Amino acid sequence: MGVHPNCPSSVVREGDEILLADLFKRHPELLADHEKGTPLFAGTLQFLFKVLSVNQALSVQTHPTKEQAVALHAADPKNYPDANHKPEMAIAISHFELLCGFRIPSEIVEHLRGGEGGKERDEAKKEGGAREGAEPRKGAELGKTVHQPPLFQRIRSGSTWTRDGSCHSRREESRNRRRQTVAKELTAPGSEPRPSELVATVVTNCAIKTCSSDPQRRHGIPDQGRQSDQPSLINVQALRSIFTYIWKLPAAEIAAHVETLIKFIGHKRDSKVELSKLELLLVRLNEEYPGGDVGVFAPLLLNYFSLRPGQATFLGPNRPHAYLKGDCVECMACSDNTIRAGLTPKFKDVNTLCANMDYTMSAPPILDRSGGAADTYAPATPEFAVQQITDQTGSFSSRDASSLLLVTNGQATLESGGQKLNIRTGDVIFVPAGTEKVALTGVSCNFFQAWRAFTPRP
């Protein structure tokens, strides 16, 4: 829902339709003053509002900064259709699985050493537990044409170590010894398939090149015994090299390594070894994207976690992520710029993604809300915030900014200025700026849930 030219929404008025963007041109008073002054989308909505019901993993992707978006759009307007950035926020409305941001260094080390992969986390469970096995809500039927008063508008919607030859020779000898140690450490004996061949190659060709002289560091990533697990510059350089090396491998090599990894997991399953959640995910991704998609490796490096209903995550510029399964509402700046590099048949831009990506390593990013009956999610971006409205809310105000209201469960009546509008699951309503109070009456006995997206006043 929104005004982006790639998929613009329309307003339904007495059976007729008009583009939402055209409505604003005819009636600029429907918007607040702070919604009219942005250079890219002046005098219109500054955000896009979406509903996602994910039953197959979506692409491994990032979104550019404003400066990067300007350059990408100028160079390739087909694949980068506008010059805006695209920070976004996802709020779970069912149990929601995703990948987001790079794992902390110790977890990456574990996976590079061929560990069991049993440390994948579910942050939602740590904070009280997602509803395991919860049934996703059925997809909403958006854009139903209904007559209504004009106040509420329905929406359709190499590096060289040294120049001195003798010194280089000594360091090369040391490097070769370390290569042999790494390969020995990561490659287990036996004839069963092992994924460690790729790992050993990656560490040899990438991480060792960026390794610190600090004897306590290994492979450019802090040893798990160190007190701090915070990534330093050398860690980020190593991670950048590792990710870039894997993602730029020839397709045939990627396919071969994916096949080896899946065979290794299959061998464990055939041996009656219980698979970890991470291993089950790797198998699932390979089934969803068969043939050797490099995105199958993403969970080894990215945080794999779940949001329980009501929890959210914010995705800033260049933060890698992939939505895996579940239902969410999503709000973002008004842009369609996506840099993809795996788990997709769409256009992939591996070079741009690897060059611009945020390689910060941290725990899964979960966004807190402000609290209260009408909870508000306000990420660190000026374009949007989202308010959750339930049967306990009573009323809300659209005085300071125009709003898009999306109903995801139940039915109720909106009342304001003597006008009423019945709403139900799947309806999307535009509420103009300056609407002082909107009362929520006649709420269904079952749980009522709606989401109001708006641009906060600075």
Tab-separated table of C-alpha atoms in Angstrom:
chain	number	residue	atom	x	y	z
A	1	MET	CA	0.000	0.000	0.000
A	2	GLY	CA	1.402	3.368	-1.008
A	3	VAL	CA	2.241	5.614	-3.948
A	4	HIS	CA	5.381	4.038	-5.446
A	5	PRO	CA	4.949	3.935	-9.246
A	6	ASN	CA	5.876	0.242	-9.405
A	7	CYS	CA	2.653	-0.724	-7.620
A	8	PRO	CA	0.510	2.307	-6.706
A	9	SER	CA	-2.578	2.003	-4.522
A	10	SER	CA	-5.960	3.403	-5.441
A	11	VAL	CA	-8.760	4.820	-3.324
A	12	VAL	CA	-12.288	3.469	-3.672
A	13	ARG	CA	-14.929	6.216	-3.475
A	14	GLU	CA	-18.567	5.448	-4.206
A	15	GLY	CA	-17.591	2.643	-6.564
A	16	ASP	CA	-15.006	4.706	-8.440
A	17	GLU	CA	-11.260	4.404	-8.119
A	18	ILE	CA	-8.589	7.083	-8.091
A	19	LEU	CA	-4.870	6.643	-7.556
A	20	LEU	CA	-3.858	7.598	-4.051
A	21	ALA	CA	-1.090	9.801	-5.480
A	22	ASP	CA	-3.643	11.634	-7.651
A	23	LEU	CA	-5.907	12.153	-4.652
A	24	PHE	CA	-3.074	13.970	-2.885
A	25	LYS	CA	-2.484	16.170	-5.929
A	26	ARG	CA	-6.134	17.216	-5.909
A	27	HIS	CA	-6.384	17.519	-2.131
A	28	PRO	CA	-2.977	18.343	-0.611
A	29	GLU	CA	-4.748	19.309	2.607
A	30	LEU	CA	-5.142	15.583	3.346
A	31	LEU	CA	-1.446	15.500	4.283
A	32	ALA	CA	0.376	17.211	7.136
A	33	ASP	CA	2.963	19.866	6.350
A	34	HIS	CA	5.928	17.630	7.197
A	35	GLU	CA	4.702	15.058	4.639
A	36	LYS	CA	4.954	17.544	1.772
A	37	GLY	CA	8.574	18.587	1.776
A	38	THR	CA	10.755	15.603	0.935
A	39	PRO	CA	12.590	15.961	-2.394
A	40	LEU	CA	11.910	12.497	-3.836
A	41	PHE	CA	8.260	12.043	-2.915
A	42	ALA	CA	7.094	15.573	-2.157
A	43	GLY	CA	3.455	16.025	-1.239
A	44	THR	CA	2.683	12.349	-0.812
A	45	LEU	CA	3.192	9.342	1.480
A	46	GLN	CA	6.777	8.771	2.573
A	47	PHE	CA	6.404	5.030	3.201
A	48	LEU	CA	5.153	1.737	1.805
A	49	PHE	CA	3.016	-0.612	3.908
A	50	LYS	CA	2.941	-4.353	3.179
A	51	VAL	CA	1.540	-7.651	4.371
A	52	LEU	CA	3.737	-10.700	3.823
A	53	SER	CA	2.685	-14.325	4.195
A	54	VAL	CA	5.920	-16.245	3.684
A	55	ASN	CA	5.689	-19.947	2.894
A	56	GLN	CA	8.978	-20.135	0.962
A	57	ALA	CA	12.161	-18.304	1.885
A	58	LEU	CA	12.539	-14.870	0.336
A	59	SER	CA	15.842	-13.682	-1.061
A	60	VAL	CA	19.058	-12.942	0.816
A	61	GLN	CA	19.138	-9.186	0.349
A	62	THR	CA	20.128	-5.733	1.514
A	63	HIS	CA	18.898	-2.210	0.771
A	64	PRO	CA	21.166	0.730	-0.123
A	65	THR	CA	21.768	4.040	1.606
A	66	LYS	CA	20.387	7.182	-0.030
A	67	GLU	CA	23.771	7.995	-1.548
A	68	GLN	CA	24.190	4.465	-2.890
A	69	ALA	CA	20.614	4.475	-4.213
A	70	VAL	CA	21.290	7.625	-6.251
A	71	ALA	CA	24.337	5.997	-7.883
A	72	LEU	CA	22.633	2.636	-8.463
A	73	HIS	CA	19.543	4.234	-9.993
A	74	ALA	CA	21.658	6.346	-12.347
A	75	ALA	CA	23.715	3.334	-13.460
A	76	ASP	CA	20.910	0.721	-13.633
A	77	PRO	CA	17.386	2.172	-13.477
A	78	LYS	CA	15.852	-1.132	-14.574
A	79	ASN	CA	16.952	-3.003	-11.467
A	80	TYR	CA	17.117	-0.008	-9.123
A	81	PRO	CA	13.964	1.909	-10.042
A	82	ASP	CA	14.308	4.941	-7.751
A	83	ALA	CA	16.932	7.027	-5.968
A	84	ASN	CA	15.701	6.475	-2.417
A	85	HIS	CA	16.930	4.360	0.469
A	86	LYS	CA	14.766	1.601	1.917
A	87	PRO	CA	15.058	1.121	5.680
A	88	GLU	CA	12.320	-1.275	6.731
A	89	MET	CA	10.651	-2.829	9.759
A	90	ALA	CA	8.870	-6.175	10.040
A	91	ILE	CA	6.336	-6.868	12.805
A	92	ALA	CA	5.356	-10.506	13.311
A	93	ILE	CA	1.659	-11.387	13.313
A	94	SER	CA	2.415	-15.109	13.558
A	95	HIS	CA	5.511	-17.108	14.502
A	96	PHE	CA	8.020	-15.561	12.077
A	97	GLU	CA	11.389	-17.052	11.089
A	98	LEU	CA	14.118	-14.954	9.533
A	99	LEU	CA	17.818	-14.388	8.983
A	100	CYS	CA	19.127	-10.958	9.916
A	101	GLY	CA	22.594	-9.527	10.492
A	102	PHE	CA	25.809	-11.454	10.964
A	103	ARG	CA	26.212	-13.808	13.903
A	104	ILE	CA	28.545	-12.968	16.757
A	105	PRO	CA	32.157	-14.005	16.021
A	106	SER	CA	32.188	-17.095	18.249
A	107	GLU	CA	29.199	-18.593	16.394
A	108	ILE	CA	30.792	-17.896	13.007
A	109	VAL	CA	33.992	-19.563	14.207
A	110	GLU	CA	32.018	-22.598	15.331
A	111	HIS	CA	30.438	-22.980	11.915
A	112	LEU	CA	33.720	-22.394	10.071
A	113	ARG	CA	35.256	-25.150	12.161
A	114	GLY	CA	32.557	-27.551	11.082
A	115	GLY	CA	30.601	-27.518	14.347
A	116	GLU	CA	27.236	-29.119	14.848
A	117	GLY	CA	25.451	-25.851	14.210
A	118	GLY	CA	23.430	-26.269	17.358
A	119	LYS	CA	23.836	-22.723	18.591
A	120	GLU	CA	21.223	-21.138	16.395
A	121	ARG	CA	19.118	-18.957	18.605
A	122	ASP	CA	15.494	-18.082	18.897
A	123	GLU	CA	15.546	-14.736	20.650
A	124	ALA	CA	11.798	-14.797	21.015
A	125	LYS	CA	12.023	-17.986	23.085
A	126	LYS	CA	14.628	-16.421	25.347
A	127	GLU	CA	12.180	-13.600	26.051
A	128	GLY	CA	9.184	-15.781	26.769
A	129	GLY	CA	8.750	-18.057	23.800
A	130	ALA	CA	7.164	-17.848	20.389
A	131	ARG	CA	4.000	-19.853	19.956
A	132	GLU	CA	5.490	-22.947	18.399
A	133	GLY	CA	3.189	-24.403	15.784
A	134	ALA	CA	0.840	-21.407	15.838
A	135	GLU	CA	-1.396	-21.361	12.817
A	136	PRO	CA	-0.674	-18.398	10.525
A	137	ARG	CA	-3.627	-16.116	9.956
A	138	LYS	CA	-5.227	-16.488	6.569
A	139	GLY	CA	-4.238	-13.952	3.923
A	140	ALA	CA	-6.355	-10.809	3.965
A	141	GLU	CA	-8.588	-9.956	1.040
A	142	LEU	CA	-7.392	-6.425	0.449
A	143	GLY	CA	-9.049	-3.715	-1.572
A	144	LYS	CA	-12.724	-4.668	-1.368
A	145	THR	CA	-14.918	-2.050	-3.065
A	146	VAL	CA	-17.462	-0.613	-0.627
A	147	HIS	CA	-19.349	2.707	-0.451
A	148	GLN	CA	-18.221	4.827	2.502
A	149	PRO	CA	-18.213	8.417	3.774
A	150	PRO	CA	-15.383	10.583	2.343
A	151	LEU	CA	-13.492	10.959	5.646
A	152	PHE	CA	-12.127	7.404	5.507
A	153	GLN	CA	-10.682	6.232	2.183
A	154	ARG	CA	-10.385	2.526	1.363
A	155	ILE	CA	-7.142	1.514	-0.248
A	156	ARG	CA	-6.592	-1.013	-3.100
A	157	SER	CA	-4.160	-2.034	-3.000
A	158	GLY	CA	46.730	-10.060	-1.825
A	159	SER	CA	47.742	-8.252	0.093
A	160	THR	CA	51.533	-8.959	0.165
A	161	TRP	CA	53.045	-9.338	3.590
A	162	THR	CA	56.277	-7.510	2.727
A	163	ARG	CA	58.303	-6.312	-0.235
A	164	ASP	CA	61.439	-7.947	1.153
A	165	GLY	CA	61.873	-11.349	-0.459
A	166	SER	CA	63.467	-13.164	2.468
A	167	CYS	CA	60.925	-11.885	4.932
A	168	HIS	CA	58.112	-12.824	2.574
A	169	SER	CA	59.536	-16.329	2.295
A	170	ARG	CA	59.515	-16.816	6.074
A	171	ARG	CA	55.958	-15.544	6.363
A	172	GLU	CA	54.863	-17.670	3.444
A	173	GLU	CA	56.329	-20.706	5.167
A	174	SER	CA	54.440	-19.809	8.339
A	175	ARG	CA	51.264	-19.288	6.356
A	176	ASN	CA	51.580	-22.688	4.708
A	177	ARG	CA	51.985	-24.352	8.105
A	178	ARG	CA	48.817	-22.624	9.271
A	179	ARG	CA	46.990	-23.720	6.130
A	180	GLN	CA	47.867	-27.315	6.884
A	181	THR	CA	46.738	-26.893	10.510
A	182	VAL	CA	43.418	-25.368	9.463
A	183	ALA	CA	42.767	-28.051	6.869
A	184	LYS	CA	43.609	-30.800	9.363
A	185	GLU	CA	41.410	-29.212	12.022
A	186	LEU	CA	38.421	-28.797	9.727
A	187	THR	CA	38.595	-32.036	7.777
A	188	ALA	CA	37.597	-35.132	9.699
A	189	PRO	CA	38.777	-38.588	8.639
A	190	GLY	CA	36.417	-41.041	7.033
A	191	SER	CA	34.729	-41.479	3.695
A	192	GLU	CA	31.418	-39.816	4.559
A	193	PRO	CA	30.826	-36.414	2.916
A	194	ARG	CA	32.106	-33.440	4.918
A	195	PRO	CA	31.259	-29.779	4.339
A	196	SER	CA	34.634	-28.751	5.735
A	197	GLU	CA	36.332	-28.792	2.304
A	198	LEU	CA	34.747	-25.464	1.478
A	199	VAL	CA	35.477	-24.124	4.945
A	200	ALA	CA	39.151	-25.048	4.771
A	201	THR	CA	39.452	-23.426	1.348
A	202	VAL	CA	37.711	-20.273	2.543
A	203	VAL	CA	39.854	-19.906	5.644
A	204	THR	CA	43.029	-20.576	3.682
A	205	ASN	CA	42.259	-18.090	0.922
A	206	CYS	CA	40.519	-15.375	2.906
A	207	ALA	CA	40.710	-15.234	6.650
A	208	ILE	CA	44.432	-15.943	6.985
A	209	LYS	CA	45.199	-13.006	4.707
A	210	THR	CA	43.578	-10.658	7.210
A	211	CYS	CA	44.790	-12.381	10.363
A	212	SER	CA	46.196	-10.188	13.117
A	213	SER	CA	49.672	-10.679	14.476
A	214	ASP	CA	48.042	-11.071	17.888
A	215	PRO	CA	48.718	-14.731	18.797
A	216	GLN	CA	45.363	-14.890	20.605
A	217	ARG	CA	43.463	-14.306	17.358
A	218	ARG	CA	42.642	-17.126	14.989
A	219	HIS	CA	41.547	-16.765	11.392
A	220	GLY	CA	41.043	-13.029	11.902
A	221	ILE	CA	38.249	-13.655	14.408
A	222	PRO	CA	38.650	-13.494	18.214
A	223	ASP	CA	39.245	-16.754	19.979
A	224	GLN	CA	36.231	-17.936	21.926
A	225	GLY	CA	38.249	-17.788	25.136
A	226	ARG	CA	38.751	-14.019	24.948
A	227	GLN	CA	36.713	-11.853	27.273
A	228	SER	CA	35.219	-9.641	24.558
A	229	ASP	CA	33.188	-10.934	21.644
A	230	GLN	CA	32.904	-7.530	19.991
A	231	PRO	CA	34.129	-7.483	16.381
A	232	SER	CA	37.110	-5.270	15.602
A	233	LEU	CA	38.259	-3.941	12.253
A	234	ILE	CA	40.317	-7.047	11.566
A	235	ASN	CA	37.271	-9.244	12.232
A	236	VAL	CA	35.126	-7.299	9.794
A	237	GLN	CA	37.830	-7.540	7.144
A	238	ALA	CA	38.041	-11.289	7.618
A	239	LEU	CA	34.272	-11.700	7.476
A	240	ARG	CA	34.072	-9.552	4.351
A	241	SER	CA	36.713	-11.766	2.704
A	242	ILE	CA	34.951	-14.978	3.730
A	243	PHE	CA	31.514	-13.892	2.548
A	244	THR	CA	32.807	-12.405	-0.700
A	245	TYR	CA	34.880	-15.493	-1.494
A	246	ILE	CA	31.932	-17.850	-1.050
A	247	TRP	CA	29.390	-15.712	-2.873
A	248	LYS	CA	31.694	-15.135	-5.868
A	249	LEU	CA	32.602	-18.774	-6.414
A	250	PRO	CA	31.662	-20.142	-9.853
A	251	ALA	CA	28.155	-21.600	-9.942
A	252	ALA	CA	29.424	-25.154	-10.502
A	253	GLU	CA	31.655	-24.976	-7.424
A	254	ILE	CA	28.852	-23.549	-5.294
A	255	ALA	CA	26.541	-26.345	-6.426
A	256	ALA	CA	29.180	-28.957	-5.579
A	257	HIS	CA	29.730	-27.553	-2.091
A	258	VAL	CA	25.989	-27.312	-1.424
A	259	GLU	CA	25.605	-30.928	-2.504
A	260	THR	CA	28.411	-31.975	-0.143
A	261	LEU	CA	26.836	-30.093	2.743
A	262	ILE	CA	23.406	-31.630	2.189
A	263	LYS	CA	24.898	-35.121	1.817
A	264	PHE	CA	26.731	-34.647	5.096
A	265	ILE	CA	23.505	-33.714	6.862
A	266	GLY	CA	21.735	-36.620	5.190
A	267	HIS	CA	24.447	-38.980	6.418
A	268	LYS	CA	23.838	-37.785	9.969
A	269	ARG	CA	20.100	-38.301	9.592
A	270	ASP	CA	20.609	-41.775	8.153
A	271	SER	CA	22.809	-42.533	11.180
A	272	LYS	CA	19.860	-41.658	13.457
A	273	VAL	CA	21.566	-38.497	14.685
A	274	GLU	CA	19.058	-35.818	15.620
A	275	LEU	CA	19.497	-32.794	13.374
A	276	SER	CA	19.718	-29.285	14.789
A	277	LYS	CA	17.300	-26.538	13.791
A	278	LEU	CA	20.044	-25.017	11.671
A	279	GLU	CA	20.670	-28.265	9.792
A	280	LEU	CA	16.944	-28.716	9.189
A	281	LEU	CA	16.846	-25.178	7.797
A	282	LEU	CA	19.755	-25.854	5.438
A	283	VAL	CA	17.940	-28.904	4.086
A	284	ARG	CA	14.717	-26.926	3.708
A	285	LEU	CA	16.399	-24.084	1.817
A	286	ASN	CA	18.025	-26.560	-0.550
A	287	GLU	CA	14.631	-28.139	-1.211
A	288	GLU	CA	13.042	-24.744	-1.861
A	289	TYR	CA	15.914	-23.614	-4.121
A	290	PRO	CA	17.396	-26.818	-5.592
A	291	GLY	CA	20.404	-26.956	-7.862
A	292	GLY	CA	23.015	-25.339	-5.637
A	293	ASP	CA	21.880	-21.868	-4.569
A	294	VAL	CA	24.586	-19.991	-2.651
A	295	GLY	CA	21.912	-18.681	-0.292
A	296	VAL	CA	21.832	-22.117	1.352
A	297	PHE	CA	25.067	-21.091	3.111
A	298	ALA	CA	23.575	-17.880	4.517
A	299	PRO	CA	22.361	-19.342	7.860
A	300	LEU	CA	25.941	-20.389	8.689
A	301	LEU	CA	26.912	-16.721	8.863
A	302	LEU	CA	23.665	-14.842	9.562
A	303	ASN	CA	21.565	-14.859	12.726
A	304	TYR	CA	18.739	-17.393	12.483
A	305	PHE	CA	15.948	-16.584	14.930
A	306	SER	CA	12.202	-16.236	15.346
A	307	LEU	CA	9.904	-13.404	16.285
A	308	ARG	CA	6.789	-14.172	18.247
A	309	PRO	CA	3.594	-12.230	17.378
A	310	GLY	CA	4.037	-8.574	18.276
A	311	GLN	CA	7.831	-8.611	18.129
A	312	ALA	CA	9.602	-6.606	15.437
A	313	THR	CA	12.963	-6.144	13.774
A	314	PHE	CA	14.393	-3.069	12.058
A	315	LEU	CA	16.600	-3.417	8.995
A	316	GLY	CA	18.872	-0.445	8.396
A	317	PRO	CA	20.887	0.213	5.226
A	318	ASN	CA	22.989	-2.690	3.948
A	319	ARG	CA	21.973	-5.078	6.728
A	320	PRO	CA	21.697	-8.600	5.225
A	321	HIS	CA	18.435	-10.423	5.825
A	322	ALA	CA	16.045	-13.032	4.474
A	323	TYR	CA	12.491	-13.780	5.586
A	324	LEU	CA	11.978	-17.531	5.897
A	325	LYS	CA	8.485	-18.402	7.105
A	326	GLY	CA	5.448	-16.808	8.720
A	327	ASP	CA	3.233	-13.720	8.516
A	328	CYS	CA	4.199	-10.113	9.155
A	329	VAL	CA	3.297	-6.531	8.428
A	330	GLU	CA	6.159	-4.554	6.960
A	331	CYS	CA	6.729	-0.827	6.686
A	332	MET	CA	9.552	0.865	4.779
A	333	ALA	CA	10.624	4.072	3.124
A	334	CYS	CA	9.019	4.618	-0.283
A	335	SER	CA	11.471	2.667	-2.417
A	336	ASP	CA	11.723	-0.543	-4.428
A	337	ASN	CA	15.515	-0.836	-4.312
A	338	THR	CA	16.629	-4.333	-3.324
A	339	ILE	CA	20.123	-5.808	-3.720
A	340	ARG	CA	19.704	-9.596	-3.961
A	341	ALA	CA	22.314	-12.327	-3.817
A	342	GLY	CA	20.715	-15.692	-3.195
A	343	LEU	CA	17.499	-17.671	-2.692
A	344	THR	CA	15.825	-16.003	-5.648
A	345	PRO	CA	15.242	-16.399	-9.386
A	346	LYS	CA	15.284	-12.586	-9.686
A	347	PHE	CA	18.191	-10.353	-10.665
A	348	LYS	CA	21.219	-10.861	-8.406
A	349	ASP	CA	23.899	-8.227	-7.876
A	350	VAL	CA	26.561	-10.051	-5.863
A	351	ASN	CA	29.284	-7.469	-6.481
A	352	THR	CA	27.198	-4.589	-5.144
A	353	LEU	CA	25.950	-6.562	-2.167
A	354	CYS	CA	29.426	-7.728	-1.117
A	355	ALA	CA	30.943	-4.264	-1.567
A	356	ASN	CA	28.307	-2.328	0.395
A	357	MET	CA	27.096	-4.772	3.028
A	358	ASP	CA	27.210	-4.014	6.742
A	359	TYR	CA	29.470	-6.735	8.187
A	360	THR	CA	28.774	-5.845	11.818
A	361	MET	CA	28.474	-8.959	13.994
A	362	SER	CA	25.878	-8.846	16.762
A	363	ALA	CA	22.999	-10.652	18.412
A	364	PRO	CA	19.653	-10.752	16.567
A	365	PRO	CA	18.153	-7.242	16.332
A	366	ILE	CA	14.722	-7.136	18.004
A	367	LEU	CA	12.944	-3.796	18.164
A	368	ASP	CA	11.063	-2.851	21.309
A	369	ARG	CA	7.798	-0.951	21.240
A	370	SER	CA	6.831	1.958	23.441
A	371	GLY	CA	4.068	0.125	25.351
A	372	GLY	CA	0.503	0.989	26.268
A	373	ALA	CA	-2.816	-0.092	24.827
A	374	ALA	CA	-1.880	1.389	21.463
A	375	ASP	CA	1.715	0.229	21.112
A	376	THR	CA	3.927	2.189	18.738
A	377	TYR	CA	6.998	0.881	16.926
A	378	ALA	CA	9.235	3.846	16.101
A	379	PRO	CA	12.534	2.834	14.474
A	380	ALA	CA	15.433	5.222	13.906
A	381	THR	CA	14.222	6.586	10.574
A	382	PRO	CA	12.074	9.664	9.870
A	383	GLU	CA	9.800	8.175	7.213
A	384	PHE	CA	7.563	5.904	9.259
A	385	ALA	CA	6.307	4.480	12.516
A	386	VAL	CA	3.642	1.831	13.116
A	387	GLN	CA	0.994	1.755	15.829
A	388	GLN	CA	-0.685	-1.474	16.873
A	389	ILE	CA	-4.402	-1.090	17.560
A	390	THR	CA	-6.372	-3.764	19.404
A	391	ASP	CA	-9.769	-4.184	21.044
A	392	GLN	CA	-8.217	-2.502	24.106
A	393	THR	CA	-7.208	0.665	22.264
A	394	GLY	CA	-10.502	2.571	22.330
A	395	SER	CA	-9.416	5.369	19.999
A	396	PHE	CA	-6.464	6.792	18.093
A	397	SER	CA	-5.535	10.156	16.583
A	398	SER	CA	-4.399	11.011	13.067
A	399	ARG	CA	-4.044	14.695	13.941
A	400	ASP	CA	-0.307	15.043	13.270
A	401	ALA	CA	-0.003	12.921	10.116
A	402	SER	CA	-2.074	11.014	7.602
A	403	SER	CA	-2.381	7.282	8.182
A	404	LEU	CA	-2.909	3.967	6.473
A	405	LEU	CA	-4.882	1.599	8.688
A	406	LEU	CA	-4.684	-2.148	7.954
A	407	VAL	CA	-7.024	-4.618	9.668
A	408	THR	CA	-5.481	-8.055	10.150
A	409	ASN	CA	-8.064	-9.614	12.462
A	410	GLY	CA	-11.663	-9.013	13.530
A	411	GLN	CA	-14.149	-6.269	12.790
A	412	ALA	CA	-15.128	-2.906	14.286
A	413	THR	CA	-16.551	0.509	13.462
A	414	LEU	CA	-14.528	3.695	13.021
A	415	GLU	CA	-16.257	6.878	14.224
A	416	SER	CA	-15.027	10.451	13.762
A	417	GLY	CA	-16.690	13.790	13.102
A	418	GLY	CA	-20.127	12.234	12.950
A	419	GLN	CA	-19.097	9.725	10.289
A	420	LYS	CA	-18.911	5.961	10.649
A	421	LEU	CA	-17.267	3.176	8.689
A	422	ASN	CA	-17.480	-0.553	9.342
A	423	ILE	CA	-14.155	-2.319	8.924
A	424	ARG	CA	-13.115	-5.968	8.962
A	425	THR	CA	-10.150	-8.256	8.300
A	426	GLY	CA	-8.402	-7.289	5.060
A	427	ASP	CA	-9.632	-3.699	4.875
A	428	VAL	CA	-7.142	-0.886	4.328
A	429	ILE	CA	-8.259	2.636	5.186
A	430	PHE	CA	-6.697	6.041	4.520
A	431	VAL	CA	-7.242	8.527	7.355
A	432	PRO	CA	-6.314	12.154	6.546
A	433	ALA	CA	-4.090	14.336	8.685
A	434	GLY	CA	-5.950	16.576	11.088
A	435	THR	CA	-8.372	13.858	12.176
A	436	GLU	CA	-8.339	14.619	15.896
A	437	LYS	CA	-9.903	11.457	17.287
A	438	VAL	CA	-11.032	8.202	15.725
A	439	ALA	CA	-13.114	6.069	18.081
A	440	LEU	CA	-13.160	2.295	17.783
A	441	THR	CA	-16.639	0.931	18.552
A	442	GLY	CA	-18.571	-2.266	17.943
A	443	VAL	CA	-15.412	-4.330	18.246
A	444	SER	CA	-15.921	-8.028	17.522
A	445	CYS	CA	-15.879	-10.416	20.448
A	446	ASN	CA	-12.839	-12.152	19.003
A	447	PHE	CA	-9.400	-10.562	19.112
A	448	PHE	CA	-9.268	-7.368	17.031
A	449	GLN	CA	-5.977	-6.263	15.511
A	450	ALA	CA	-5.083	-3.428	13.165
A	451	TRP	CA	-1.917	-1.532	12.262
A	452	ARG	CA	-1.623	2.189	11.603
A	453	ALA	CA	1.369	3.386	9.554
A	454	PHE	CA	2.261	7.076	9.501
A	455	THR	CA	5.131	9.560	9.191
A	456	PRO	CA	5.887	11.005	12.648
A	457	ARG	CA	6.128	14.766	13.016
A	458	PRO	CA	9.813	15.763	13.509
